[in-house]
């Protein structure tokens, strides 16, 4: 990836196309560009999460994830290229095991809520799932390495777990536990309505 941006507004995209890392140009609504955009959006939302108070080890992990997502986006922009390493997927597996180890088993679905940082982690999780779906759709028509799909799948799982950890960390004093879906409450409200 020897090319570095020296000028941001090049006007070459005014015709509705964008350049890929291999020098080719594709329409801006191309599935590859959509996948790159979903990964970029995820990375940006992780930046919002990183603006919140977080445990130091989680902050360090999320910064590493941002760098790995940049590699993933770079790989998507380079047809046939490979930038995301298998070690990145393994790192997510290890983080999942570490953070999930002390969480109680879920007995009910939880809502994407709680502390501000947990809610932002849930937003990141949903963007990761969308990015994964876009990469899967792209892989149906173009050759895509397995690592980007695997990484996004693990990352969405990890973000769910991190949201649960953040609710328990209660760094803003507004949480303390998961926010459970109250299915019985919904049944009662439906019966009354």
mmCIF file of C-alpha atoms in Angstrom:
data_model
loop_
_atom_site.group_PDB
_atom_site.id
_atom_site.type_symbol
_atom_site.label_atom_id
_atom_site.label_comp_id
_atom_site.label_asym_id
_atom_site.label_seq_id
_atom_site.Cartn_x
_atom_site.Cartn_y
_atom_site.Cartn_z
ATOM 1 C CA UNK A 1 0.000 0.000 0.000
ATOM 2 C CA UNK A 2 2.558 2.510 -1.180
ATOM 3 C CA UNK A 3 0.045 5.231 -2.126
ATOM 4 C CA UNK A 4 -0.594 7.779 0.583
ATOM 5 C CA UNK A 5 -3.169 10.524 0.376
ATOM 6 C CA UNK A 6 -1.641 13.923 -0.118
ATOM 7 C CA UNK A 7 -4.824 15.581 -1.363
ATOM 8 C CA UNK A 8 -8.291 14.724 -0.058
ATOM 9 C CA UNK A 9 -10.509 16.599 -2.541
ATOM 10 C CA UNK A 10 -9.360 15.174 -5.884
ATOM 11 C CA UNK A 11 -12.733 15.526 -7.651
ATOM 12 C CA UNK A 12 -12.131 12.164 -9.361
ATOM 13 C CA UNK A 13 -15.229 10.808 -7.634
ATOM 14 C CA UNK A 14 -17.520 13.484 -9.001
ATOM 15 C CA UNK A 15 -18.580 11.036 -11.725
ATOM 16 C CA UNK A 16 -19.955 8.606 -9.114
ATOM 17 C CA UNK A 17 -16.950 6.278 -9.066
ATOM 18 C CA UNK A 18 -14.181 5.646 -6.587
ATOM 19 C CA UNK A 19 -10.725 4.175 -6.872
ATOM 20 C CA UNK A 20 -9.696 0.874 -5.342
ATOM 21 C CA UNK A 21 -6.201 0.048 -4.101
ATOM 22 C CA UNK A 22 -5.390 -1.877 -7.276
ATOM 23 C CA UNK A 23 -5.997 1.248 -9.378
ATOM 24 C CA UNK A 24 -9.376 0.161 -10.755
ATOM 25 C CA UNK A 25 -12.473 2.347 -10.461
ATOM 26 C CA UNK A 26 -15.942 1.141 -9.467
ATOM 27 C CA UNK A 27 -19.301 2.845 -8.912
ATOM 28 C CA UNK A 28 -19.675 4.232 -5.409
ATOM 29 C CA UNK A 29 -22.694 1.981 -4.857
ATOM 30 C CA UNK A 30 -20.685 -1.168 -5.702
ATOM 31 C CA UNK A 31 -21.000 -3.896 -3.060
ATOM 32 C CA UNK A 32 -17.261 -3.684 -2.366
ATOM 33 C CA UNK A 33 -17.577 0.040 -1.619
ATOM 34 C CA UNK A 34 -20.647 -0.608 0.532
ATOM 35 C CA UNK A 35 -18.687 -3.178 2.546
ATOM 36 C CA UNK A 36 -15.800 -0.745 2.928
ATOM 37 C CA UNK A 37 -18.257 1.936 4.074
ATOM 38 C CA UNK A 38 -19.876 -0.340 6.642
ATOM 39 C CA UNK A 39 -16.448 -1.180 8.084
ATOM 40 C CA UNK A 40 -15.546 2.530 8.122
ATOM 41 C CA UNK A 41 -18.811 3.343 9.912
ATOM 42 C CA UNK A 42 -18.091 0.617 12.469
ATOM 43 C CA UNK A 43 -14.608 1.979 13.052
ATOM 44 C CA UNK A 44 -16.003 5.499 13.484
ATOM 45 C CA UNK A 45 -18.605 4.300 15.974
ATOM 46 C CA UNK A 46 -15.860 2.521 17.913
ATOM 47 C CA UNK A 47 -14.195 5.943 18.075
ATOM 48 C CA UNK A 48 -17.350 7.241 19.773
ATOM 49 C CA UNK A 49 -17.194 4.351 22.249
ATOM 50 C CA UNK A 50 -13.538 5.151 22.919
ATOM 51 C CA UNK A 51 -14.582 8.710 23.886
ATOM 52 C CA UNK A 52 -16.427 7.205 26.873
ATOM 53 C CA UNK A 53 -14.886 6.195 30.214
ATOM 54 C CA UNK A 54 -13.710 2.584 29.769
ATOM 55 C CA UNK A 55 -11.605 0.080 31.684
ATOM 56 C CA UNK A 56 -7.975 0.436 30.544
ATOM 57 C CA UNK A 57 -7.681 -3.118 29.172
ATOM 58 C CA UNK A 58 -10.872 -2.708 27.142
ATOM 59 C CA UNK A 59 -9.667 0.624 25.776
ATOM 60 C CA UNK A 60 -6.411 -0.978 24.646
ATOM 61 C CA UNK A 61 -8.328 -3.821 22.982
ATOM 62 C CA UNK A 62 -10.663 -1.437 21.145
ATOM 63 C CA UNK A 63 -7.748 0.636 19.833
ATOM 64 C CA UNK A 64 -6.180 -2.569 18.476
ATOM 65 C CA UNK A 65 -9.529 -3.468 16.895
ATOM 66 C CA UNK A 66 -9.660 -0.069 15.196
ATOM 67 C CA UNK A 67 -6.285 -0.750 13.584
ATOM 68 C CA UNK A 68 -7.385 -4.226 12.525
ATOM 69 C CA UNK A 69 -10.593 -2.814 11.036
ATOM 70 C CA UNK A 70 -8.450 -0.428 9.024
ATOM 71 C CA UNK A 71 -6.572 -3.474 7.712
ATOM 72 C CA UNK A 72 -9.900 -5.167 6.968
ATOM 73 C CA UNK A 73 -11.127 -2.116 5.053
ATOM 74 C CA UNK A 74 -7.831 -1.970 3.197
ATOM 75 C CA UNK A 75 -8.198 -5.607 2.229
ATOM 76 C CA UNK A 76 -11.706 -4.945 0.936
ATOM 77 C CA UNK A 77 -10.352 -2.071 -1.148
ATOM 78 C CA UNK A 78 -7.711 -4.330 -2.693
ATOM 79 C CA UNK A 79 -9.355 -7.049 -4.822
ATOM 80 C CA UNK A 80 -7.352 -10.232 -4.365
ATOM 81 C CA UNK A 81 -5.220 -8.704 -1.612
ATOM 82 C CA UNK A 82 -4.764 -9.841 1.965
ATOM 83 C CA UNK A 83 -4.076 -7.541 4.913
ATOM 84 C CA UNK A 84 -6.069 -8.942 7.846
ATOM 85 C CA UNK A 85 -4.058 -11.675 9.550
ATOM 86 C CA UNK A 86 -5.466 -14.866 11.090
ATOM 87 C CA UNK A 87 -3.915 -13.711 14.376
ATOM 88 C CA UNK A 88 -6.485 -10.885 14.456
ATOM 89 C CA UNK A 89 -9.357 -13.393 14.525
ATOM 90 C CA UNK A 90 -7.542 -15.405 17.208
ATOM 91 C CA UNK A 91 -7.101 -12.225 19.279
ATOM 92 C CA UNK A 92 -10.882 -11.720 19.222
ATOM 93 C CA UNK A 93 -11.456 -15.347 20.275
ATOM 94 C CA UNK A 94 -9.112 -14.827 23.223
ATOM 95 C CA UNK A 95 -10.812 -11.559 24.195
ATOM 96 C CA UNK A 96 -14.217 -13.243 24.001
ATOM 97 C CA UNK A 97 -13.077 -15.998 26.355
ATOM 98 C CA UNK A 98 -11.486 -13.470 28.740
ATOM 99 C CA UNK A 99 -14.456 -11.099 29.007
ATOM 100 C CA UNK A 100 -17.164 -13.755 28.935
ATOM 101 C CA UNK A 101 -15.533 -15.830 31.684
ATOM 102 C CA UNK A 102 -17.023 -13.898 34.602
ATOM 103 C CA UNK A 103 -20.409 -12.990 33.133
ATOM 104 C CA UNK A 104 -23.505 -14.798 34.393
ATOM 105 C CA UNK A 105 -25.322 -17.032 31.940
ATOM 106 C CA UNK A 106 -28.172 -15.352 30.141
ATOM 107 C CA UNK A 107 -31.609 -16.621 31.137
ATOM 108 C CA UNK A 108 -33.526 -14.134 29.001
ATOM 109 C CA UNK A 109 -32.877 -11.889 26.040
ATOM 110 C CA UNK A 110 -31.364 -8.533 26.880
ATOM 111 C CA UNK A 111 -32.169 -5.156 25.412
ATOM 112 C CA UNK A 112 -29.474 -2.986 23.824
ATOM 113 C CA UNK A 113 -29.522 -0.571 26.758
ATOM 114 C CA UNK A 114 -28.029 0.220 30.143
ATOM 115 C CA UNK A 115 -25.089 2.532 30.559
ATOM 116 C CA UNK A 116 -24.168 4.924 27.774
ATOM 117 C CA UNK A 117 -20.987 2.980 26.968
ATOM 118 C CA UNK A 118 -22.914 -0.326 26.877
ATOM 119 C CA UNK A 119 -25.543 1.172 24.564
ATOM 120 C CA UNK A 120 -22.800 2.468 22.234
ATOM 121 C CA UNK A 121 -21.185 -0.988 22.252
ATOM 122 C CA UNK A 122 -24.552 -2.414 21.159
ATOM 123 C CA UNK A 123 -24.715 0.113 18.289
ATOM 124 C CA UNK A 124 -21.206 -1.004 17.269
ATOM 125 C CA UNK A 125 -22.403 -4.622 17.423
ATOM 126 C CA UNK A 126 -25.276 -3.958 15.027
ATOM 127 C CA UNK A 127 -22.991 -2.135 12.591
ATOM 128 C CA UNK A 128 -20.553 -5.066 12.751
ATOM 129 C CA UNK A 129 -23.417 -7.438 11.858
ATOM 130 C CA UNK A 130 -24.410 -5.231 8.919
ATOM 131 C CA UNK A 131 -20.808 -5.094 7.729
ATOM 132 C CA UNK A 132 -20.637 -8.887 8.001
ATOM 133 C CA UNK A 133 -23.816 -9.273 5.921
ATOM 134 C CA UNK A 134 -22.440 -6.913 3.268
ATOM 135 C CA UNK A 135 -19.149 -8.837 3.100
ATOM 136 C CA UNK A 136 -21.085 -12.121 2.773
ATOM 137 C CA UNK A 137 -23.166 -10.645 -0.051
ATOM 138 C CA UNK A 138 -19.997 -9.420 -1.762
ATOM 139 C CA UNK A 139 -18.384 -12.864 -1.369
ATOM 140 C CA UNK A 140 -21.289 -14.406 -3.277
ATOM 141 C CA UNK A 141 -20.120 -12.585 -6.420
ATOM 142 C CA UNK A 142 -16.396 -11.922 -5.857
ATOM 143 C CA UNK A 143 -13.538 -13.766 -4.215
ATOM 144 C CA UNK A 144 -13.136 -12.571 -0.627
ATOM 145 C CA UNK A 145 -10.795 -14.099 1.943
ATOM 146 C CA UNK A 146 -12.411 -15.816 4.932
ATOM 147 C CA UNK A 147 -10.688 -13.637 7.554
ATOM 148 C CA UNK A 148 -12.816 -10.466 7.041
ATOM 149 C CA UNK A 149 -16.068 -12.407 7.423
ATOM 150 C CA UNK A 150 -14.760 -14.336 10.439
ATOM 151 C CA UNK A 151 -13.397 -11.188 12.042
ATOM 152 C CA UNK A 152 -16.688 -9.303 11.754
ATOM 153 C CA UNK A 153 -18.621 -12.298 13.091
ATOM 154 C CA UNK A 154 -16.362 -12.606 16.154
ATOM 155 C CA UNK A 155 -16.292 -8.840 16.654
ATOM 156 C CA UNK A 156 -20.072 -8.570 16.833
ATOM 157 C CA UNK A 157 -20.101 -11.356 19.438
ATOM 158 C CA UNK A 158 -17.335 -9.622 21.379
ATOM 159 C CA UNK A 159 -19.171 -6.288 21.310
ATOM 160 C CA UNK A 160 -22.254 -7.984 22.795
ATOM 161 C CA UNK A 161 -20.097 -9.369 25.605
ATOM 162 C CA UNK A 162 -18.337 -6.022 26.116
ATOM 163 C CA UNK A 163 -21.723 -4.281 26.423
ATOM 164 C CA UNK A 164 -22.605 -6.700 29.234
ATOM 165 C CA UNK A 165 -19.245 -6.051 30.907
ATOM 166 C CA UNK A 166 -19.727 -2.290 30.593
ATOM 167 C CA UNK A 167 -23.168 -2.462 32.192
ATOM 168 C CA UNK A 168 -21.620 -4.237 35.165
ATOM 169 C CA UNK A 169 -18.679 -1.824 35.331
ATOM 170 C CA UNK A 170 -21.300 0.901 35.845
ATOM 171 C CA UNK A 171 -18.816 3.665 35.013
ATOM 172 C CA UNK A 172 -21.538 6.312 34.749
ATOM 173 C CA UNK A 173 -23.646 5.166 37.706
ATOM 174 C CA UNK A 174 -26.650 4.416 35.500
ATOM 175 C CA UNK A 175 -26.275 0.681 35.034
ATOM 176 C CA UNK A 176 -25.148 -2.251 37.066
ATOM 177 C CA UNK A 177 -26.703 -5.131 35.149
ATOM 178 C CA UNK A 178 -28.122 -6.163 31.814
ATOM 179 C CA UNK A 179 -31.484 -4.722 30.832
ATOM 180 C CA UNK A 180 -33.636 -7.809 30.397
ATOM 181 C CA UNK A 181 -36.439 -8.146 27.915
ATOM 182 C CA UNK A 182 -39.622 -8.485 29.932
ATOM 183 C CA UNK A 183 -41.612 -10.943 27.867
ATOM 184 C CA UNK A 184 -44.220 -11.416 30.599
ATOM 185 C CA UNK A 185 -44.706 -7.656 30.793
ATOM 186 C CA UNK A 186 -45.288 -7.590 27.036
ATOM 187 C CA UNK A 187 -47.854 -10.408 27.303
ATOM 188 C CA UNK A 188 -49.705 -8.472 30.015
ATOM 189 C CA UNK A 189 -49.686 -5.244 28.003
ATOM 190 C CA UNK A 190 -50.972 -7.096 24.951
ATOM 191 C CA UNK A 191 -53.779 -8.665 27.021
ATOM 192 C CA UNK A 192 -54.781 -5.258 28.402
ATOM 193 C CA UNK A 193 -54.729 -3.593 24.969
#
